[in-house]
Coordinates of C-alpha atoms in Angstrom, one line a residue:
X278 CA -183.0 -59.8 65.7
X279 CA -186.6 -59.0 65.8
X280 CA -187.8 -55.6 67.0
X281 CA -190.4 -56.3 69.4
X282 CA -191.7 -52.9 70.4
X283 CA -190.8 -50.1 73.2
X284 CA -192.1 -48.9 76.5
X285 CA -191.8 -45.3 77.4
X286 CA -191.5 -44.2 80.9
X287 CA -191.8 -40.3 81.7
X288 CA -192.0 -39.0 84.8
X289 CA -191.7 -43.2 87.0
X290 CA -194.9 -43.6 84.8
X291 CA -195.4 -46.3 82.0
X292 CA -197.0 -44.3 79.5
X293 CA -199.9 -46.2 77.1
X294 CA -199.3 -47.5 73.9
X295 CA -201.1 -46.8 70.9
X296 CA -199.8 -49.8 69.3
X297 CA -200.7 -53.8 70.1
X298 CA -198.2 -56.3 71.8
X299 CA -195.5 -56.4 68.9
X300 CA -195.1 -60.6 67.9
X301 CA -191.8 -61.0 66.4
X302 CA -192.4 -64.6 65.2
X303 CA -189.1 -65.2 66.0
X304 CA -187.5 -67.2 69.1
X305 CA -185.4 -63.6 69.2
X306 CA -185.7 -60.0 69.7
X307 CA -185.5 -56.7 71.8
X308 CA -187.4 -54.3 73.3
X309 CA -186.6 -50.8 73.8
X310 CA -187.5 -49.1 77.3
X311 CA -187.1 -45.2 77.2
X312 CA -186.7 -43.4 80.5
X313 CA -187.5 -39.7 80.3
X314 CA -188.1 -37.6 83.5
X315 CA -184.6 -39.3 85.5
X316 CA -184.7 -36.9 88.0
X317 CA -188.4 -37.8 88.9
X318 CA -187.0 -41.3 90.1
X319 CA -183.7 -41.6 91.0
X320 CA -184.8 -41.2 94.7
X321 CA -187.2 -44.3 94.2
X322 CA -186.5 -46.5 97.3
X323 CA -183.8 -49.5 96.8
X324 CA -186.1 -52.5 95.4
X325 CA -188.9 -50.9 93.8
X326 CA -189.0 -51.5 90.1
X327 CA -190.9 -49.4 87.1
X328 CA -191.6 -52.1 84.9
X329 CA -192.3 -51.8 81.1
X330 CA -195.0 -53.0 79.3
X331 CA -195.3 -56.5 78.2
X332 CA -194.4 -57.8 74.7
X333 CA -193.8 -61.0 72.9
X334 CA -190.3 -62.8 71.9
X335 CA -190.5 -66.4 70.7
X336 CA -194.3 -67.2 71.7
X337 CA -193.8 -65.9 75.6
X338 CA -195.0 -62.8 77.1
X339 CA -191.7 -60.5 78.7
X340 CA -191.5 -57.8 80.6
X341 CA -188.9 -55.7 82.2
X342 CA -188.2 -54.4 85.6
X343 CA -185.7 -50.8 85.8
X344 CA -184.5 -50.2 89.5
X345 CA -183.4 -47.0 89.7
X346 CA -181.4 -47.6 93.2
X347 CA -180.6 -51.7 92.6
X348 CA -182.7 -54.5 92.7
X349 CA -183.4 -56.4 96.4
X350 CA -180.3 -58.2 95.4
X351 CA -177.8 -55.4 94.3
X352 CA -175.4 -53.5 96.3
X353 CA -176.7 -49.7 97.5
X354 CA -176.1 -46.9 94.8
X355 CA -176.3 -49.9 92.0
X356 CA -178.8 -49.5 89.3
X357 CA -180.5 -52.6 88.0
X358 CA -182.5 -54.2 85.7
X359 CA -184.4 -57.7 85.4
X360 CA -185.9 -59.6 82.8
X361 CA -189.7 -61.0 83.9
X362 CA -191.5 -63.8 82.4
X363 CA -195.0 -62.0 82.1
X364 CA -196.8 -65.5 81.7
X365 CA -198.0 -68.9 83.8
X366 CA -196.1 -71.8 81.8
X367 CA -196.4 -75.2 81.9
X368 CA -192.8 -75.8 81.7
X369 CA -189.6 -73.6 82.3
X370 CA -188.7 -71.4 79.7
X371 CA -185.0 -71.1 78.9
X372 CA -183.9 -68.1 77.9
X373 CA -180.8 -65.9 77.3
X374 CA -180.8 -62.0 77.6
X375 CA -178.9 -58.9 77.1
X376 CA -179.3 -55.4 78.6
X377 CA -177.8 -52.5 77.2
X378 CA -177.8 -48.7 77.4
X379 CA -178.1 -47.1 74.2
X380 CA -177.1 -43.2 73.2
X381 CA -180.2 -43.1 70.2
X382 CA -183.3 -45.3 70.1
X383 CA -183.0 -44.6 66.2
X384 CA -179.4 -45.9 65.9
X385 CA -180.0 -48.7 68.5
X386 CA -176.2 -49.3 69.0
X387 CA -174.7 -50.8 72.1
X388 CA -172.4 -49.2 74.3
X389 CA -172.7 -51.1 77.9
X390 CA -174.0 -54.5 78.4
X391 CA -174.7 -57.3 80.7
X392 CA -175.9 -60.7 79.9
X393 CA -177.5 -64.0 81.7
X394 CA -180.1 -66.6 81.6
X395 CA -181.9 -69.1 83.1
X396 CA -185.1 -71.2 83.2
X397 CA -188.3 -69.4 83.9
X398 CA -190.2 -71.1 85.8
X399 CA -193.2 -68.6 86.4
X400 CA -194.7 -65.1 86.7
X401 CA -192.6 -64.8 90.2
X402 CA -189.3 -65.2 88.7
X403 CA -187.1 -62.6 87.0
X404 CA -183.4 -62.5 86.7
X405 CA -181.9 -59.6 87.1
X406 CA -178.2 -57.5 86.3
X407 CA -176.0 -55.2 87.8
X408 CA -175.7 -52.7 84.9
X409 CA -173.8 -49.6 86.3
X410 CA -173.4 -47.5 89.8
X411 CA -176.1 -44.4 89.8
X412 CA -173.5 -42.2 90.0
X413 CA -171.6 -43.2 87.2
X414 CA -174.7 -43.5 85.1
X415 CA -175.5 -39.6 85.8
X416 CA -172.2 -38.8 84.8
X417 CA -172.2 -40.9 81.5
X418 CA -173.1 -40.0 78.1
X419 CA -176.2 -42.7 78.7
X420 CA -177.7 -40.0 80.5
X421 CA -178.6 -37.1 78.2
X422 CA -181.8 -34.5 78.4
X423 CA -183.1 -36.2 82.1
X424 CA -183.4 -39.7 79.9
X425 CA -181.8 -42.4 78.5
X426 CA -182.6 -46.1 76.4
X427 CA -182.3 -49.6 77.7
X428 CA -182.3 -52.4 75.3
X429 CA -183.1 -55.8 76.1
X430 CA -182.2 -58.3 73.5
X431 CA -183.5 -61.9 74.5
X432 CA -183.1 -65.0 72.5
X433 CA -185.4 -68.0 74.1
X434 CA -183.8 -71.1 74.0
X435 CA -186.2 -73.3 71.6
X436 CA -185.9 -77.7 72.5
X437 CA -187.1 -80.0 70.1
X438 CA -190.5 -81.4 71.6
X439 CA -191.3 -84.7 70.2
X440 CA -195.1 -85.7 70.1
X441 CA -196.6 -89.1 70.9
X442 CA -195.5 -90.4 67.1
X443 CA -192.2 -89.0 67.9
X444 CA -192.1 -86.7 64.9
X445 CA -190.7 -82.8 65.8
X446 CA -193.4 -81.0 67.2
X447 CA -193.4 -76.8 66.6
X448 CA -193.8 -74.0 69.0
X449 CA -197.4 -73.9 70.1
X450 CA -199.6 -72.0 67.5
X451 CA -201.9 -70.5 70.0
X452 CA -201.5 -67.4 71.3
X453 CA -202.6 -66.6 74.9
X454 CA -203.6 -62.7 75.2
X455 CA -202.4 -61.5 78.5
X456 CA -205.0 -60.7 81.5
X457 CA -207.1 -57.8 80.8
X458 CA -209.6 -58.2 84.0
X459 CA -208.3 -54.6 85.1
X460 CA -209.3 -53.4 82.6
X461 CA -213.3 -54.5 82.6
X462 CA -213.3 -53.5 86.3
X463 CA -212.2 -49.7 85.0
X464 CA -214.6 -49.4 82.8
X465 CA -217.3 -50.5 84.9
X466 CA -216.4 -48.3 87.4
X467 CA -216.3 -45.4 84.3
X468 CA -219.8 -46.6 83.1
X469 CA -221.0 -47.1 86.7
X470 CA -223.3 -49.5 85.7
X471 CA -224.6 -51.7 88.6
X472 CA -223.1 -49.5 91.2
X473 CA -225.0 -50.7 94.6
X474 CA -223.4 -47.8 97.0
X475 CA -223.2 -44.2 97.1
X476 CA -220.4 -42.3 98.9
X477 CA -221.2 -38.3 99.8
X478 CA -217.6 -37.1 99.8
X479 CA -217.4 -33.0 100.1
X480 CA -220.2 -32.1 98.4
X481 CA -219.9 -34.9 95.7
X482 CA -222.0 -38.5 95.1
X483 CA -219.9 -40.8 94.3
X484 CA -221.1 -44.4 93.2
X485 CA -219.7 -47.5 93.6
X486 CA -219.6 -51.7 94.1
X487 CA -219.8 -53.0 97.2
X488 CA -218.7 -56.2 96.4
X489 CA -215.8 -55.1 94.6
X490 CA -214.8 -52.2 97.3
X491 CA -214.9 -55.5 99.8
X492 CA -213.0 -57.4 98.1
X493 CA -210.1 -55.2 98.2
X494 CA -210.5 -53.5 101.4
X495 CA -210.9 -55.2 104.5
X496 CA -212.0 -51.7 106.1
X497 CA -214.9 -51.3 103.7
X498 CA -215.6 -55.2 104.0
X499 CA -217.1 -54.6 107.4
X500 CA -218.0 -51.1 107.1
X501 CA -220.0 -52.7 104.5
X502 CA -221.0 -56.0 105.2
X503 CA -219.8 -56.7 108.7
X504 CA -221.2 -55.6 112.5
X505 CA -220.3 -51.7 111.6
X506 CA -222.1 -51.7 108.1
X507 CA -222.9 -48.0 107.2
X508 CA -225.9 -48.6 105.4
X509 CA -228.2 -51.6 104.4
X510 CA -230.2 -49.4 102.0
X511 CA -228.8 -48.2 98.9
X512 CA -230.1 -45.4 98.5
X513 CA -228.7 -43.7 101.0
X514 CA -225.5 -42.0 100.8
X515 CA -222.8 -42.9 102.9
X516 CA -220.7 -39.6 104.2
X517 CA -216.7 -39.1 104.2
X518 CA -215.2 -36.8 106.2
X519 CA -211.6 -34.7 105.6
X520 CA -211.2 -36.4 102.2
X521 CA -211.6 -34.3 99.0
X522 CA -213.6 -36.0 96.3
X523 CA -210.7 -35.9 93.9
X524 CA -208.6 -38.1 96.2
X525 CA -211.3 -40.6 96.9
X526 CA -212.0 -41.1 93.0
X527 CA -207.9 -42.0 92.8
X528 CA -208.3 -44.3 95.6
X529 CA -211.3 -46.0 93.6
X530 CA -209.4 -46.0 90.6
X531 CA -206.5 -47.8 92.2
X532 CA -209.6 -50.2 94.0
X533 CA -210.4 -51.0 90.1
X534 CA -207.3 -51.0 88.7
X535 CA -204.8 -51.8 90.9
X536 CA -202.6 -49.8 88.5
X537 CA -201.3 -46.0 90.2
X538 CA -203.9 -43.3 89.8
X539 CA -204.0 -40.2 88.2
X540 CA -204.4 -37.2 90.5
X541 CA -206.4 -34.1 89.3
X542 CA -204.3 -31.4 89.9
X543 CA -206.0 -28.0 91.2
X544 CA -204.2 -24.7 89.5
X545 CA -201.2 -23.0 90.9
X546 CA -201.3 -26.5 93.4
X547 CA -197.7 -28.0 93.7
X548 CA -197.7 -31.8 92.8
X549 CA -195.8 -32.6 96.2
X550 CA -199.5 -31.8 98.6
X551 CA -201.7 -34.6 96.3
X552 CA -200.0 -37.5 97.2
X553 CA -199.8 -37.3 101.1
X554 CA -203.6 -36.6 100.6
X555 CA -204.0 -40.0 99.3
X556 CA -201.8 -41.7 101.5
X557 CA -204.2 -40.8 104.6
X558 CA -206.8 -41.5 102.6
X559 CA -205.6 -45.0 102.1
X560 CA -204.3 -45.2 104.9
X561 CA -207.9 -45.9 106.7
X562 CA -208.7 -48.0 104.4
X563 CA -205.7 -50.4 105.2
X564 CA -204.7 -50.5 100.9
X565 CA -201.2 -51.3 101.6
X566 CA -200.5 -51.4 97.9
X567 CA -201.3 -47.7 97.0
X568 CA -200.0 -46.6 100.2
X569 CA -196.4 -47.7 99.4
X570 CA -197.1 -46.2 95.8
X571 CA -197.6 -42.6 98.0
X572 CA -194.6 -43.3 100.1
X573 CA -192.6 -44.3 96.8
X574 CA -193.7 -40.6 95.3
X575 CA -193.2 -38.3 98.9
X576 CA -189.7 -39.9 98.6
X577 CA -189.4 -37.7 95.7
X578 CA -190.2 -34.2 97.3
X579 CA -187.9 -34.9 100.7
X580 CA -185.6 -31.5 100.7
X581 CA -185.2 -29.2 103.7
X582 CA -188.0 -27.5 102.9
X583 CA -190.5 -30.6 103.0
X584 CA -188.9 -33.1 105.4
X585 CA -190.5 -31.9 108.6
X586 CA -193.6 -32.1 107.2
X587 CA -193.2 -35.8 105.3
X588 CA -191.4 -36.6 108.8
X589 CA -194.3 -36.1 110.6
X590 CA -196.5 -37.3 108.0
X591 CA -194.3 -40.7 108.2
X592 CA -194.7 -41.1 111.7
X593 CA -198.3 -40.4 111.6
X594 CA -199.3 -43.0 109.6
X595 CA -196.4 -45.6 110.2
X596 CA -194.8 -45.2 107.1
X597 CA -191.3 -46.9 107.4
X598 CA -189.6 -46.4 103.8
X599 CA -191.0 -43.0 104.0
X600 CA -188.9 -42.1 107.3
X601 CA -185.9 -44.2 106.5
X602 CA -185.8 -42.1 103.4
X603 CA -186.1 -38.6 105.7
X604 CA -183.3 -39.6 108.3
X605 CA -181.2 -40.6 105.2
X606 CA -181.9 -37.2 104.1
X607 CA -181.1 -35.7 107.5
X608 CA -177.6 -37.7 107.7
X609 CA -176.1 -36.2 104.6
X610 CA -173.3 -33.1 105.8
X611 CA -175.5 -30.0 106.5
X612 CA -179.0 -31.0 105.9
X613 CA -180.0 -31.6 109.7
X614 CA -178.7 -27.7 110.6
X615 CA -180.8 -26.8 107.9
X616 CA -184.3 -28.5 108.5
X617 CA -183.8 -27.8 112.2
X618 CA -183.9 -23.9 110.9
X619 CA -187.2 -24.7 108.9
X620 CA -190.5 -23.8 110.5
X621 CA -192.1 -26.9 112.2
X622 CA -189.3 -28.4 113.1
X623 CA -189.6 -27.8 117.0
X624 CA -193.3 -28.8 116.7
X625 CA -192.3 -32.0 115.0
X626 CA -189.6 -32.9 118.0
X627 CA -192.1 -31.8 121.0
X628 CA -195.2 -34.0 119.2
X629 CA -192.6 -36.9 118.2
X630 CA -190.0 -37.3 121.2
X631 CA -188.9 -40.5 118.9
X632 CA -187.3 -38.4 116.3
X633 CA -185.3 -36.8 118.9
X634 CA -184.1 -40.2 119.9
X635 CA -183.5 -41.2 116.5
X636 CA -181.2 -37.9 115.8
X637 CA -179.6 -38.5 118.7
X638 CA -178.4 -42.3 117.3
X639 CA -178.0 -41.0 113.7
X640 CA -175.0 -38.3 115.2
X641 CA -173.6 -40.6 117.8
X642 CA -170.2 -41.5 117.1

């Protein structure tokens, strides 16, 4: 079998290749997805996947999908993964798959597996597996240094096609690359060529395209364009209030990209205080996608030290994961004494007469 290349993840973040999309020639082969920084995403909300990077096994475009707490279909506790047609086809795609966890990328030898298949039918359809409980895969010998190695071995299914002389017709011979419009959009963001508004964001001028910001934003569509246009004129500078410049460049990077942004991180700033920052930043701009990125993230820094804070911060902005995640913090033995210790806590319950309410059903017998 074919090796058809290896996505790293550190961290819940697909790192970038320096290599091309491996093509194995072959109707088989694997790929190799390598988690590092477990502990980063184990708390990742039921449902969200952390997908690899796409590569090619008999003349398709794969990709794969990790759920670190199950797939929508899986029990709770259940970690999953799910094998992703990456491609629009013409016709179903049959294929047969493998996942396994491996101890050593170099040795690549199996030790726990689940298989399937099916027909792909389109982008939208994966198929998905079971492979282990999150508890037993942190206390497995999967699990080693934070990380661990998934191997996907798929074999697609190859049917004889006959042509219009009836004579055996091959695999098709030409390659479609996979999108790359994200990609041009970034870099003319980067090059800021053609830019046709300017944003005044704490000091800062930050230029952008109006069309672009419109199209993806329904808030700047009629700040923009619509009765409550800012500005007609582009040379003048619209302003933006209680948002740093570093968190509105992530926000335009995610406009551009639609891929999660980096965030500039200050010295001696802890990691946990960027994301929030974003999320009422795109918050106002109704970008549902990014926001649930932020929410996804927070879910990460919940501890009795933080959850008053994210609490609030989830009822502020109507963040519904975000509080699930809290009160599911708050019902395990001996964290709700603790946080009710924590400064803000009183503050929270006065301002919020909801959570109240809500403890009050959590404890109810």
């Amino acid at each position: 079998m074919s090796f058809a290349g290896v996505s790293l993840i550190r961290d819940g973040r697909l790192r970038p290749s320096g290599s091309a999309i491996n093509d194995t020639g072959a109707a088989s082969g694997y790929h190799l997805l390598v988690v590092e920084g477990y502990s980063c995403i184990k708390h990742i909300l039921k449902g969200s996947p952390i997908e690899s990077r796409s590569f090619r096994v008999g003349g398709y475009l794969w990709s794969l999908k990790y759920y670190p707490n199950g797939s929508p279909w899986a029990s709770p506790g259940d970690v999953s993964a799910a094998l992703v047609l990456a491609q629009d086809v013409a016709k179903p795609v049959k294929a047969q798959f493998r996942f396994s966890f491996i101890d050593q990328s170099d040795k690549q030898e199996s030790i726990h597996t689940r298989s399937g298949g099916g027909a792909f039918r389109d982008k939208s359809r994966e198929y998905s597996n079971t492979l282990t409980s999150k508890d037993a895969l942190e206390n497995s010998k999967h699990l080693k240094d934070d990380g661990f190695t998934l191997r996907c071995d798929v074999v697609v299914v190859v049917e004889d096609v006959v042509n219009a002389r009836g004579t055996g017709a091959a695999p098709p011979f030409v390659t479609v690359p996979p999108p790359d419009m994200q990609r041009h959009f970034t870099d003319l963001l980067a090059a800021q060529e053609g830019t046709d508004v300017k944003f005044k964001v704490g000091g800062q001028t930050i230029a952008a395209h109006r069309c672009v910001l419109a199209a993806r934003s329904r808030v700047f569509k009629a700040e923009l364009f619509g009765p409550m246009k800012e500005s007609t004129a582009t040379a003048r500078a619209i302003h933006i209030e209680d948002t740093e410049p570093r968190v509105f460049k992530a926000m335009l990077a995610f406009i551009y990209s639609d891929s999660e942004p980096e965030l500039e991180k200050e010295d001696g700033e802890d990691a946990m205080w960027q994301w929030p920052q974003l999320l009422i930043a795109v918050d106002r701009y109704n970008l549902q996608r990014l926001k649930l990125m932020c929410e996804s993230k927070i879910c990460g820094f919940i501890g009795v030290n933080t959850t008053t804070t994210i609490l609030e911060l989830a009822e502020n902005h109507h963040c519904d994961g975000l509080r699930k995640a809290c009160y599911n913090f708050l019902g395990a033995p001996g964290n709700l004494r603790a946080v009710a210790a924590t400064d803000g806590f009183d503050d929270l319950i006065t301002s919020h007469p909801s959570v109240m309410k809500e403890l009050i059903a959590m404890l109810a017998p």
